[in-house]
Amino acid sequence: MDFAIDLQAGQALMTFVEAGDIFNNIYLSLAVKKGSFFHNPEFGLRQRGRLKNTEVTAALIRHDYLEALQWIIDTGRAKSVEVFVERDRLQDLSRLKVLIEAVQADGRTVTFTTFREVV
């Protein structure tokens, strides 16, 4: 089963095509609120209140994303996961850009980009 994910609209539509990479695993790990998945309360992304656009916040967000994606490495689906958080202080002060690069078990690299709202 695969999800056709439209990141612009924020929608994930299920298809019955077999997924060929871990893009869906990354998306679901970040879309599910930590503690809300009944089967594993540790699954998902930690929810935080309003955070300011600072270097400390960027480091905190990076840690949260790495924590949410650690299971992909633990289960052997990925060799490594890197998270880069970029503060855009010139164009958009109200969000952080988050870039995720995961190396799958077969050596292919999957990239995922998202944003985290800040104040």
Short mmCIF file of N, CA, C and O in Angstrom, two decimals:
data_model
loop_
_atom_site.label_atom_id
_atom_site.label_comp_id
_atom_site.label_asym_id
_atom_site.label_seq_id
_atom_site.Cartn_x
_atom_site.Cartn_y
_atom_site.Cartn_z
N MET A 1 0.84 -1.16 0.00
CA MET A 1 0.00 0.00 0.00
C MET A 1 0.89 1.23 0.00
O MET A 1 1.87 1.32 0.71
N ASP A 2 0.55 2.21 -0.80
CA ASP A 2 1.32 3.43 -0.93
C ASP A 2 0.39 4.62 -0.71
O ASP A 2 -0.82 4.50 -0.85
N PHE A 3 0.96 5.73 -0.34
CA PHE A 3 0.20 6.96 -0.21
C PHE A 3 0.67 7.91 -1.29
O PHE A 3 1.87 8.11 -1.47
N ALA A 4 -0.24 8.47 -2.03
CA ALA A 4 0.08 9.52 -2.97
C ALA A 4 -0.01 10.82 -2.17
O ALA A 4 -1.10 11.28 -1.84
N ILE A 5 1.12 11.38 -1.82
CA ILE A 5 1.15 12.51 -0.91
C ILE A 5 1.37 13.80 -1.70
O ILE A 5 2.34 13.94 -2.42
N ASP A 6 0.44 14.72 -1.53
CA ASP A 6 0.53 16.04 -2.13
C ASP A 6 0.96 16.99 -1.02
O ASP A 6 0.15 17.40 -0.21
N LEU A 7 2.26 17.31 -0.98
CA LEU A 7 2.77 18.13 0.11
C LEU A 7 2.27 19.57 0.05
O LEU A 7 2.21 20.24 1.06
N GLN A 8 1.91 20.05 -1.12
CA GLN A 8 1.41 21.41 -1.23
C GLN A 8 0.03 21.54 -0.58
O GLN A 8 -0.26 22.49 0.12
N ALA A 9 -0.83 20.55 -0.84
CA ALA A 9 -2.18 20.58 -0.29
C ALA A 9 -2.27 19.94 1.08
O ALA A 9 -3.26 20.09 1.79
N GLY A 10 -1.23 19.19 1.48
CA GLY A 10 -1.23 18.54 2.77
C GLY A 10 -2.13 17.32 2.84
O GLY A 10 -2.63 16.96 3.89
N GLN A 11 -2.35 16.67 1.69
CA GLN A 11 -3.23 15.51 1.65
C GLN A 11 -2.44 14.25 1.32
O GLN A 11 -1.48 14.29 0.56
N ALA A 12 -2.88 13.15 1.88
CA ALA A 12 -2.31 11.85 1.56
C ALA A 12 -3.46 10.95 1.13
O ALA A 12 -4.35 10.66 1.91
N LEU A 13 -3.44 10.53 -0.11
CA LEU A 13 -4.48 9.67 -0.64
C LEU A 13 -3.93 8.26 -0.78
O LEU A 13 -2.88 8.06 -1.39
N MET A 14 -4.61 7.27 -0.22
CA MET A 14 -4.12 5.90 -0.23
C MET A 14 -4.34 5.27 -1.60
O MET A 14 -5.38 5.43 -2.22
N THR A 15 -3.32 4.55 -2.05
CA THR A 15 -3.43 3.74 -3.26
C THR A 15 -3.06 2.31 -2.87
O THR A 15 -2.57 2.06 -1.78
N PHE A 16 -3.26 1.39 -3.77
CA PHE A 16 -2.90 0.01 -3.48
C PHE A 16 -1.65 -0.42 -4.24
O PHE A 16 -1.39 -1.60 -4.42
N VAL A 17 -0.85 0.55 -4.64
CA VAL A 17 0.43 0.30 -5.28
C VAL A 17 1.45 0.07 -4.17
O VAL A 17 1.48 0.81 -3.18
N GLU A 18 2.30 -0.93 -4.33
CA GLU A 18 3.30 -1.21 -3.31
C GLU A 18 4.31 -0.07 -3.24
O GLU A 18 4.81 0.40 -4.26
N ALA A 19 4.61 0.38 -2.03
CA ALA A 19 5.57 1.47 -1.85
C ALA A 19 6.97 0.99 -2.17
O ALA A 19 7.37 -0.10 -1.77
N GLY A 20 7.73 1.80 -2.90
CA GLY A 20 9.08 1.41 -3.30
C GLY A 20 10.17 2.05 -2.47
O GLY A 20 11.34 1.73 -2.64
N ASP A 21 9.80 2.97 -1.58
CA ASP A 21 10.81 3.61 -0.75
C ASP A 21 10.21 3.93 0.62
O ASP A 21 9.08 3.54 0.91
N ILE A 22 10.98 4.63 1.45
CA ILE A 22 10.54 4.90 2.82
C ILE A 22 9.95 6.30 2.98
O ILE A 22 9.76 6.78 4.09
N PHE A 23 9.62 6.95 1.87
CA PHE A 23 9.03 8.28 1.92
C PHE A 23 7.77 8.29 2.79
O PHE A 23 7.57 9.18 3.61
N ASN A 24 6.91 7.29 2.62
CA ASN A 24 5.68 7.21 3.41
C ASN A 24 5.97 7.03 4.90
O ASN A 24 5.26 7.57 5.74
N ASN A 25 7.00 6.23 5.21
CA ASN A 25 7.37 6.04 6.61
C ASN A 25 7.77 7.37 7.25
O ASN A 25 7.42 7.65 8.39
N ILE A 26 8.51 8.17 6.50
CA ILE A 26 8.94 9.47 7.00
C ILE A 26 7.71 10.37 7.19
O ILE A 26 7.54 10.98 8.25
N TYR A 27 6.87 10.43 6.18
CA TYR A 27 5.68 11.29 6.25
C TYR A 27 4.80 10.92 7.45
O TYR A 27 4.40 11.79 8.23
N LEU A 28 4.51 9.63 7.61
CA LEU A 28 3.63 9.21 8.71
C LEU A 28 4.27 9.43 10.08
O LEU A 28 3.59 9.78 11.04
N SER A 29 5.58 9.26 10.17
CA SER A 29 6.28 9.49 11.44
C SER A 29 6.15 10.93 11.89
O SER A 29 6.12 11.22 13.09
N LEU A 30 6.05 11.84 10.93
CA LEU A 30 5.96 13.26 11.25
C LEU A 30 4.53 13.76 11.32
O LEU A 30 4.25 14.79 11.92
N ALA A 31 3.59 13.05 10.70
CA ALA A 31 2.19 13.46 10.68
C ALA A 31 1.43 13.00 11.92
O ALA A 31 0.44 13.62 12.30
N VAL A 32 1.90 11.94 12.57
CA VAL A 32 1.22 11.40 13.74
C VAL A 32 1.76 12.09 14.99
O VAL A 32 2.97 12.19 15.19
N LYS A 33 0.87 12.56 15.84
CA LYS A 33 1.25 13.19 17.09
C LYS A 33 1.74 12.12 18.06
O LYS A 33 1.07 11.10 18.26
N LYS A 34 2.92 12.34 18.64
CA LYS A 34 3.49 11.38 19.58
C LYS A 34 2.52 11.14 20.73
O LYS A 34 1.98 12.08 21.31
N GLY A 35 2.27 9.87 21.03
CA GLY A 35 1.36 9.50 22.10
C GLY A 35 -0.04 9.20 21.63
O GLY A 35 -0.86 8.70 22.41
N SER A 36 -0.36 9.48 20.36
CA SER A 36 -1.72 9.26 19.89
C SER A 36 -1.92 7.94 19.17
O SER A 36 -3.05 7.54 18.92
N PHE A 37 -0.83 7.22 18.85
CA PHE A 37 -0.95 5.95 18.15
C PHE A 37 -1.12 4.85 19.20
O PHE A 37 -0.21 4.60 19.99
N PHE A 38 -2.27 4.19 19.21
CA PHE A 38 -2.61 3.25 20.28
C PHE A 38 -1.64 2.07 20.39
O PHE A 38 -1.39 1.57 21.47
N HIS A 39 -1.10 1.64 19.28
CA HIS A 39 -0.23 0.45 19.27
C HIS A 39 1.15 0.74 19.86
O HIS A 39 1.75 -0.13 20.48
N ASN A 40 1.63 1.97 19.68
CA ASN A 40 2.93 2.35 20.20
C ASN A 40 2.90 3.84 20.57
O ASN A 40 3.05 4.69 19.71
N PRO A 41 2.74 4.16 21.84
CA PRO A 41 2.65 5.56 22.26
C PRO A 41 3.93 6.36 21.99
O PRO A 41 3.90 7.58 21.99
N GLU A 42 5.05 5.70 21.74
CA GLU A 42 6.31 6.39 21.46
C GLU A 42 6.45 6.78 20.00
O GLU A 42 7.37 7.50 19.62
N PHE A 43 5.52 6.32 19.14
CA PHE A 43 5.57 6.62 17.71
C PHE A 43 5.08 8.03 17.45
O PHE A 43 4.14 8.50 18.07
N GLY A 44 5.71 8.72 16.52
CA GLY A 44 5.23 10.03 16.09
C GLY A 44 6.13 11.16 16.51
O GLY A 44 7.17 10.98 17.13
N LEU A 45 5.70 12.35 16.14
CA LEU A 45 6.47 13.57 16.39
C LEU A 45 5.96 14.26 17.65
O LEU A 45 4.76 14.45 17.82
N ARG A 46 6.89 14.62 18.50
CA ARG A 46 6.57 15.34 19.74
C ARG A 46 5.92 16.68 19.40
O ARG A 46 6.40 17.40 18.53
N GLN A 47 4.84 16.99 20.07
CA GLN A 47 4.15 18.27 19.84
C GLN A 47 4.63 19.29 20.86
O GLN A 47 4.75 19.00 22.04
N ARG A 48 4.93 20.46 20.36
CA ARG A 48 5.40 21.54 21.22
C ARG A 48 4.50 22.75 21.01
O ARG A 48 3.91 22.92 19.96
N GLY A 49 4.45 23.58 22.00
CA GLY A 49 3.67 24.82 21.88
C GLY A 49 4.37 25.80 20.96
O GLY A 49 5.25 25.44 20.18
N ARG A 50 4.01 27.04 21.10
CA ARG A 50 4.61 28.08 20.27
C ARG A 50 6.07 28.26 20.65
O ARG A 50 6.41 28.44 21.81
N LEU A 51 6.93 28.22 19.65
CA LEU A 51 8.36 28.38 19.87
C LEU A 51 8.86 29.57 19.07
O LEU A 51 8.37 29.84 17.97
N LYS A 52 9.85 30.27 19.60
CA LYS A 52 10.43 31.41 18.91
C LYS A 52 11.45 30.94 17.88
O LYS A 52 12.03 29.86 18.01
N ASN A 53 11.68 31.76 16.88
CA ASN A 53 12.63 31.46 15.81
C ASN A 53 14.04 31.77 16.29
O ASN A 53 14.59 32.84 16.02
N THR A 54 14.64 30.82 17.03
CA THR A 54 15.99 30.98 17.56
C THR A 54 16.82 29.76 17.19
O THR A 54 16.29 28.74 16.75
N GLU A 55 18.13 29.87 17.41
CA GLU A 55 19.03 28.72 17.17
C GLU A 55 18.69 27.57 18.12
O GLU A 55 18.78 26.41 17.74
N VAL A 56 18.34 27.90 19.34
CA VAL A 56 17.98 26.86 20.32
C VAL A 56 16.73 26.11 19.85
O VAL A 56 16.68 24.88 19.93
N THR A 57 15.75 26.83 19.34
CA THR A 57 14.54 26.18 18.82
C THR A 57 14.87 25.29 17.63
O THR A 57 14.37 24.18 17.53
N ALA A 58 15.73 25.76 16.73
CA ALA A 58 16.13 24.96 15.58
C ALA A 58 16.78 23.66 16.02
O ALA A 58 16.49 22.59 15.48
N ALA A 59 17.64 23.72 17.03
CA ALA A 59 18.29 22.51 17.55
C ALA A 59 17.26 21.58 18.20
O ALA A 59 17.34 20.35 18.05
N LEU A 60 16.31 22.14 18.92
CA LEU A 60 15.26 21.36 19.57
C LEU A 60 14.39 20.65 18.53
O LEU A 60 14.09 19.45 18.67
N ILE A 61 14.00 21.36 17.49
CA ILE A 61 13.19 20.78 16.42
C ILE A 61 13.96 19.67 15.72
O ILE A 61 13.41 18.60 15.42
N ARG A 62 15.24 19.89 15.45
CA ARG A 62 16.07 18.86 14.83
C ARG A 62 16.07 17.58 15.69
O ARG A 62 15.90 16.48 15.18
N HIS A 63 16.25 17.74 16.98
CA HIS A 63 16.24 16.59 17.89
C HIS A 63 14.90 15.86 17.86
O HIS A 63 14.85 14.63 17.82
N ASP A 64 13.80 16.61 17.88
CA ASP A 64 12.46 16.00 17.84
C ASP A 64 12.25 15.19 16.57
O ASP A 64 11.69 14.09 16.60
N TYR A 65 12.68 15.72 15.43
CA TYR A 65 12.52 15.01 14.16
C TYR A 65 13.39 13.76 14.12
O TYR A 65 12.95 12.70 13.66
N LEU A 66 14.61 13.86 14.61
CA LEU A 66 15.48 12.67 14.67
C LEU A 66 14.86 11.60 15.57
O LEU A 66 14.89 10.41 15.24
N GLU A 67 14.31 12.01 16.68
CA GLU A 67 13.66 11.09 17.61
C GLU A 67 12.47 10.39 16.95
O GLU A 67 12.30 9.18 17.09
N ALA A 68 11.67 11.13 16.20
CA ALA A 68 10.50 10.56 15.54
C ALA A 68 10.88 9.58 14.43
O ALA A 68 10.13 8.66 14.12
N LEU A 69 12.05 9.76 13.83
CA LEU A 69 12.47 8.92 12.71
C LEU A 69 13.43 7.80 13.11
O LEU A 69 13.79 6.97 12.28
N GLN A 70 13.82 7.74 14.37
CA GLN A 70 14.80 6.73 14.82
C GLN A 70 14.33 5.31 14.56
O GLN A 70 15.11 4.43 14.25
N TRP A 71 13.03 5.04 14.64
CA TRP A 71 12.51 3.68 14.45
C TRP A 71 12.83 3.15 13.05
O TRP A 71 12.97 1.94 12.87
N ILE A 72 12.95 4.05 12.07
CA ILE A 72 13.24 3.62 10.70
C ILE A 72 14.64 3.00 10.65
O ILE A 72 14.86 2.01 9.96
N ILE A 73 15.56 3.55 11.41
CA ILE A 73 16.92 2.99 11.49
C ILE A 73 16.90 1.72 12.33
O ILE A 73 17.49 0.70 11.96
N ASP A 74 16.20 1.76 13.47
CA ASP A 74 16.15 0.61 14.38
C ASP A 74 15.58 -0.65 13.73
O ASP A 74 15.99 -1.75 14.06
N THR A 75 14.64 -0.48 12.82
CA THR A 75 14.03 -1.63 12.15
C THR A 75 14.79 -2.05 10.90
O THR A 75 14.40 -3.03 10.26
N GLY A 76 15.84 -1.32 10.54
CA GLY A 76 16.65 -1.70 9.38
C GLY A 76 16.13 -1.19 8.05
O GLY A 76 16.67 -1.54 7.01
N ARG A 77 15.10 -0.37 8.07
CA ARG A 77 14.57 0.16 6.80
C ARG A 77 15.48 1.24 6.24
O ARG A 77 15.46 1.50 5.05
N ALA A 78 16.28 1.88 7.10
CA ALA A 78 17.21 2.91 6.66
C ALA A 78 18.56 2.69 7.33
O ALA A 78 18.63 2.22 8.46
N LYS A 79 19.60 3.05 6.60
CA LYS A 79 20.95 3.00 7.16
C LYS A 79 21.22 4.23 8.01
O LYS A 79 21.89 4.15 9.04
N SER A 80 20.73 5.38 7.54
CA SER A 80 20.95 6.62 8.28
C SER A 80 19.84 7.62 7.95
O SER A 80 19.21 7.54 6.90
N VAL A 81 19.65 8.55 8.88
CA VAL A 81 18.69 9.64 8.70
C VAL A 81 19.37 10.91 9.19
O VAL A 81 19.86 10.96 10.31
N GLU A 82 19.39 11.93 8.34
CA GLU A 82 19.94 13.23 8.70
C GLU A 82 18.83 14.27 8.63
O GLU A 82 18.00 14.23 7.72
N VAL A 83 18.82 15.16 9.60
CA VAL A 83 17.82 16.24 9.64
C VAL A 83 18.57 17.56 9.68
O VAL A 83 19.45 17.76 10.52
N PHE A 84 18.20 18.45 8.76
CA PHE A 84 18.79 19.78 8.69
C PHE A 84 17.67 20.80 8.89
O PHE A 84 16.64 20.72 8.22
N VAL A 85 17.87 21.73 9.82
CA VAL A 85 16.87 22.76 10.09
C VAL A 85 17.49 24.10 9.72
O VAL A 85 18.57 24.45 10.18
N GLU A 86 16.77 24.84 8.88
CA GLU A 86 17.27 26.12 8.38
C GLU A 86 16.35 27.25 8.82
O GLU A 86 15.14 27.19 8.62
N ARG A 87 16.95 28.26 9.41
CA ARG A 87 16.20 29.46 9.80
C ARG A 87 16.28 30.45 8.65
O ARG A 87 17.36 30.82 8.23
N ASP A 88 15.15 30.89 8.17
CA ASP A 88 15.10 31.89 7.12
C ASP A 88 14.73 33.22 7.75
O ASP A 88 13.57 33.54 7.91
N ARG A 89 15.71 33.98 8.11
CA ARG A 89 15.47 35.23 8.83
C ARG A 89 15.16 36.39 7.90
O ARG A 89 14.76 37.45 8.33
N LEU A 90 15.33 36.20 6.59
CA LEU A 90 15.10 37.30 5.65
C LEU A 90 13.72 37.26 5.01
O LEU A 90 13.06 38.27 4.87
N GLN A 91 13.26 36.07 4.60
CA GLN A 91 11.99 35.97 3.88
C GLN A 91 10.81 35.61 4.76
O GLN A 91 9.76 36.21 4.64
N ASP A 92 10.97 34.61 5.62
CA ASP A 92 9.83 34.16 6.41
C ASP A 92 10.26 33.87 7.84
O ASP A 92 10.80 32.80 8.12
N LEU A 93 10.00 34.81 8.72
CA LEU A 93 10.40 34.66 10.13
C LEU A 93 9.51 33.70 10.89
O LEU A 93 9.83 33.32 12.01
N SER A 94 8.38 33.28 10.30
CA SER A 94 7.41 32.48 11.04
C SER A 94 7.51 30.98 10.77
O SER A 94 6.61 30.25 11.12
N ARG A 95 8.60 30.54 10.15
CA ARG A 95 8.75 29.10 9.96
C ARG A 95 10.21 28.70 9.81
O ARG A 95 11.06 29.50 9.42
N LEU A 96 10.45 27.45 10.14
CA LEU A 96 11.75 26.82 9.95
C LEU A 96 11.61 25.81 8.82
O LEU A 96 10.62 25.08 8.75
N LYS A 97 12.59 25.75 7.95
CA LYS A 97 12.59 24.74 6.89
C LYS A 97 13.33 23.51 7.42
O LYS A 97 14.42 23.61 7.95
N VAL A 98 12.70 22.35 7.26
CA VAL A 98 13.28 21.10 7.73
C VAL A 98 13.52 20.20 6.52
O VAL A 98 12.58 19.89 5.78
N LEU A 99 14.77 19.81 6.32
CA LEU A 99 15.14 18.90 5.23
C LEU A 99 15.60 17.59 5.84
O LEU A 99 16.46 17.58 6.72
N ILE A 100 15.02 16.50 5.37
CA ILE A 100 15.37 15.17 5.86
C ILE A 100 15.96 14.38 4.71
O ILE A 100 15.39 14.32 3.62
N GLU A 101 17.12 13.78 4.95
CA GLU A 101 17.77 12.90 3.99
C GLU A 101 17.97 11.55 4.65
O GLU A 101 18.67 11.45 5.65
N ALA A 102 17.33 10.54 4.09
CA ALA A 102 17.43 9.19 4.64
C ALA A 102 18.05 8.28 3.59
O ALA A 102 17.66 8.31 2.42
N VAL A 103 19.00 7.47 4.01
CA VAL A 103 19.60 6.47 3.14
C VAL A 103 18.93 5.15 3.46
O VAL A 103 19.05 4.63 4.58
N GLN A 104 18.19 4.62 2.49
CA GLN A 104 17.48 3.36 2.68
C GLN A 104 18.45 2.20 2.83
O GLN A 104 19.63 2.32 2.53
N ALA A 105 17.93 1.06 3.23
CA ALA A 105 18.75 -0.14 3.39
C ALA A 105 19.38 -0.56 2.06
O ALA A 105 20.48 -1.12 2.05
N ASP A 106 18.72 -0.25 0.94
CA ASP A 106 19.27 -0.62 -0.37
C ASP A 106 20.22 0.43 -0.93
O ASP A 106 20.69 0.31 -2.05
N GLY A 107 20.49 1.49 -0.16
CA GLY A 107 21.45 2.51 -0.56
C GLY A 107 20.86 3.72 -1.25
O GLY A 107 21.56 4.72 -1.44
N ARG A 108 19.60 3.69 -1.62
CA ARG A 108 18.97 4.85 -2.26
C ARG A 108 18.71 5.93 -1.22
O ARG A 108 18.39 5.64 -0.08
N THR A 109 18.82 7.18 -1.64
CA THR A 109 18.57 8.32 -0.76
C THR A 109 17.18 8.88 -1.02
O THR A 109 16.79 9.10 -2.16
N VAL A 110 16.44 9.09 0.06
CA VAL A 110 15.11 9.67 0.00
C VAL A 110 15.17 11.03 0.70
O VAL A 110 15.70 11.13 1.81
N THR A 111 14.66 12.07 0.05
CA THR A 111 14.63 13.39 0.66
C THR A 111 13.19 13.81 0.92
O THR A 111 12.28 13.47 0.17
N PHE A 112 13.01 14.53 1.99
CA PHE A 112 11.69 15.00 2.41
C PHE A 112 11.87 16.40 2.98
O PHE A 112 12.73 16.62 3.83
N THR A 113 11.08 17.34 2.52
CA THR A 113 11.16 18.71 3.00
C THR A 113 9.83 19.12 3.60
O THR A 113 8.77 18.83 3.03
N THR A 114 9.88 19.77 4.73
CA THR A 114 8.68 20.26 5.38
C THR A 114 9.02 21.56 6.11
O THR A 114 10.18 21.99 6.12
N PHE A 115 8.02 22.16 6.73
CA PHE A 115 8.23 23.39 7.47
C PHE A 115 7.63 23.26 8.86
O PHE A 115 6.66 22.54 9.05
N ARG A 116 8.21 23.96 9.82
CA ARG A 116 7.72 23.99 11.20
C ARG A 116 7.41 25.44 11.53
O ARG A 116 8.28 26.30 11.42
N GLU A 117 6.18 25.70 11.90
CA GLU A 117 5.77 27.06 12.24
C GLU A 117 6.39 27.49 13.57
O GLU A 117 6.43 26.72 14.52
N VAL A 118 6.88 28.71 13.61
CA VAL A 118 7.43 29.33 14.82
C VAL A 118 6.91 30.77 14.89
O VAL A 118 6.31 31.25 13.95
N VAL A 119 7.20 31.44 15.99
CA VAL A 119 6.79 32.85 16.12
C VAL A 119 7.99 33.76 16.21
O VAL A 119 9.07 33.35 16.48
#
